[in-house]
Coordinates of C-alpha atoms in Angstrom, one line a residue:
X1272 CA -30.4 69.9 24.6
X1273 CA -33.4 71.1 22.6
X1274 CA -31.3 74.3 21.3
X1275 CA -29.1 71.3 19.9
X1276 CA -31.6 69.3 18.2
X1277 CA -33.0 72.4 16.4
X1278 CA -29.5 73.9 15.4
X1279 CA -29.5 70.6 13.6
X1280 CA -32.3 70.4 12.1
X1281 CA -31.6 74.2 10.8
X1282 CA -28.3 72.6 9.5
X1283 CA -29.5 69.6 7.9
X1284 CA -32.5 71.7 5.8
X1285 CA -30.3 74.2 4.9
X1286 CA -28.1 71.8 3.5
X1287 CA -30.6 69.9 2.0
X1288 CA -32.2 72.9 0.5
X1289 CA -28.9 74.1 -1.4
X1290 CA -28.4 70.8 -2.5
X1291 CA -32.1 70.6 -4.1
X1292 CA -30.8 73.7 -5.6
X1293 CA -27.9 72.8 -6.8
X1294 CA -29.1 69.7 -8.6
X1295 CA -32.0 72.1 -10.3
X1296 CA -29.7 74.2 -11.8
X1297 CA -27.4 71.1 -13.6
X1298 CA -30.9 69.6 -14.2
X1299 CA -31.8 72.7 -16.6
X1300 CA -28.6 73.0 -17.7
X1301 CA -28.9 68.9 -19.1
X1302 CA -31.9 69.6 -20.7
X1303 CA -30.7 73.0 -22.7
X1304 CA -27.9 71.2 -23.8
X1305 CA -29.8 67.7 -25.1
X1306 CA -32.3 70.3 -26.7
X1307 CA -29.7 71.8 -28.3
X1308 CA -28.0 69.0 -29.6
X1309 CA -31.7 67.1 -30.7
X1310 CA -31.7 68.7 -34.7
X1311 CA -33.1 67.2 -37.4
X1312 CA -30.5 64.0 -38.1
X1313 CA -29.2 63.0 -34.8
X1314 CA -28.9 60.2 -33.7
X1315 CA -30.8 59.4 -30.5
X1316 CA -31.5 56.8 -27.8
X1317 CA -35.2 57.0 -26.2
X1318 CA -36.5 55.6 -23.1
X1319 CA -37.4 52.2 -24.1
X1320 CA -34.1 51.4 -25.6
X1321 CA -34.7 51.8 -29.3
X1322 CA -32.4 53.6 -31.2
X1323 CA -33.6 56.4 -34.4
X1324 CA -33.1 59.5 -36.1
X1325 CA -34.9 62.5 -35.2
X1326 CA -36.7 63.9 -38.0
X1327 CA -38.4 66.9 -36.4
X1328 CA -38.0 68.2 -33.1
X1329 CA -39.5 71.6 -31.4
X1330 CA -37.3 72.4 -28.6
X1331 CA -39.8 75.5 -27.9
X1332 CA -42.5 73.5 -27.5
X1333 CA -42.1 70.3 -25.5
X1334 CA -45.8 69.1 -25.8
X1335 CA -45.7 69.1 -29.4
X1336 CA -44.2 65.2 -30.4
X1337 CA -41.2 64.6 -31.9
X1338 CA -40.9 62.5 -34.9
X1339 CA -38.2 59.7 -34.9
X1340 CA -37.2 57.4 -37.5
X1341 CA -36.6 54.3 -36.3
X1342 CA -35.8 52.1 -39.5
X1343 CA -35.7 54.0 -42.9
X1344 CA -40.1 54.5 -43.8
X1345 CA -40.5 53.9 -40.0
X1346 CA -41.6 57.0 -38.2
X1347 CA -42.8 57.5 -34.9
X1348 CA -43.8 60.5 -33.2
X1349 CA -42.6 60.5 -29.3
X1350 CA -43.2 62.8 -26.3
X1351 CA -39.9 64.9 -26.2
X1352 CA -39.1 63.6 -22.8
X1353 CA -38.9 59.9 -24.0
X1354 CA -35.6 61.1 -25.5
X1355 CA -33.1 60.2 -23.3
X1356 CA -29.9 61.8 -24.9
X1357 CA -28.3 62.3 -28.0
X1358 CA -26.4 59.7 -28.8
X1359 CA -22.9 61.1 -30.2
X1360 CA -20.7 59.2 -33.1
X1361 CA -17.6 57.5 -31.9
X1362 CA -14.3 57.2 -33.6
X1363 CA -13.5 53.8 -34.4
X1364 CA -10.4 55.1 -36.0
X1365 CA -7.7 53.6 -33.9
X1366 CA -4.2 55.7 -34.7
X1367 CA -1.4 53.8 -33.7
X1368 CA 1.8 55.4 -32.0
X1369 CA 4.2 55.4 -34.4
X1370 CA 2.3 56.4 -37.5
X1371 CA 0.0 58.8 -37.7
X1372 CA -1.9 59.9 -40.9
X1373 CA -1.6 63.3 -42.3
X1374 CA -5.2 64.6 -44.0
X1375 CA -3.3 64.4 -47.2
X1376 CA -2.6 60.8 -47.0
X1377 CA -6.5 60.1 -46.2
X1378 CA -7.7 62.3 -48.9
X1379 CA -4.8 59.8 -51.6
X1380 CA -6.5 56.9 -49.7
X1381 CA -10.4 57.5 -50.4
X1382 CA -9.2 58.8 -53.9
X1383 CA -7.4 55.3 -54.5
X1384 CA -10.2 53.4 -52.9
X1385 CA -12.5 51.8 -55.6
X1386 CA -15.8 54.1 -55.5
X1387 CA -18.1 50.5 -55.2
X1388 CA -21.4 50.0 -53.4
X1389 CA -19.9 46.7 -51.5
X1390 CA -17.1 48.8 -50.3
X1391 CA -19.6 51.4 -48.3
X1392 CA -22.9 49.5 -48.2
X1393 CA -24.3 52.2 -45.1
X1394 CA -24.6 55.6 -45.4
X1395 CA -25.6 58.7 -43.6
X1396 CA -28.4 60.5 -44.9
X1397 CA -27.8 64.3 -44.0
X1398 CA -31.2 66.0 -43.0
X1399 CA -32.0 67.2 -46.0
X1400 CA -31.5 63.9 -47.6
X1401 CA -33.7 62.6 -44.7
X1402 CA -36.7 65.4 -45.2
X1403 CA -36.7 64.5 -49.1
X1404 CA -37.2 60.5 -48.9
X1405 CA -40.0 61.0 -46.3
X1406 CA -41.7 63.4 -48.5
X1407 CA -40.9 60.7 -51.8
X1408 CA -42.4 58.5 -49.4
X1409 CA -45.6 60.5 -48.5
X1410 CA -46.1 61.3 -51.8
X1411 CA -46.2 57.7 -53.4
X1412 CA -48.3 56.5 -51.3

């Protein structure tokens, strides 16, 4: 009976060990990939819920803070764990089934389209673009 009780418990922490293991590995793998995808101009979620823009992050170095821009002037610098994942653009293009769009019937469409501020009031600043109104911004004041 004792033999039994110890086979199981040989089962049960070798099971438990691979499975420790196992969720290691896709642990390291997450992180590699969020580090990867966390570049100057993402868009990012952190812990507390608030949304921003990462405008400098050190994937080397994990102690050094990362610096998120939260509004446009608003900059905060973060631990780089209190990013919780990259938060990736969706397509709000919805296609229906019995037309679909060649490119060259979207490149005649913005071409037609009246070039107005009211007709694109957001933008998206590329990094560069990002890097450059922060230092505008340093500099004036």
């Amino acid at each position: 009976m004792e033999i039994m009780l110890f086979g199981l418990l040989a089962v049960l922490l070798i099971f438990m060990v691979i499975n420790t293991r196992k969720r290691n590995k896709q642990m390291k793998a997450e992180q590699e990939e969020k580090a990867q995808k966390t570049v100057p101009g993402a868009k990012v979620l952190l812990q507390g819920g608030l949304y921003g823009t990462v405008v400098s992050f050190d994937p080397e170095n994990l102690d050094q803070p990362a610096q998120i821009e939260l509004a446009p002037g608003a900059v905060v610098e973060v631990h780089s764990q209190a990013i919780l994942r990259v938060v990736d653009p969706t397509d709000e293009v919805v296609e229906d089934a019995d037309t679909v769009a060649t490119d060259e019937d979207a490149v005649e469409a913005i071409d037609e389209a009246p070039a107005t501020e009211e007709a694109a009031p957001y933008s998206v600043e590329t990094p560069e673009e990002t890097r450059a109104r922060l230092e505008r911004d340093a500099d004036g004041k």
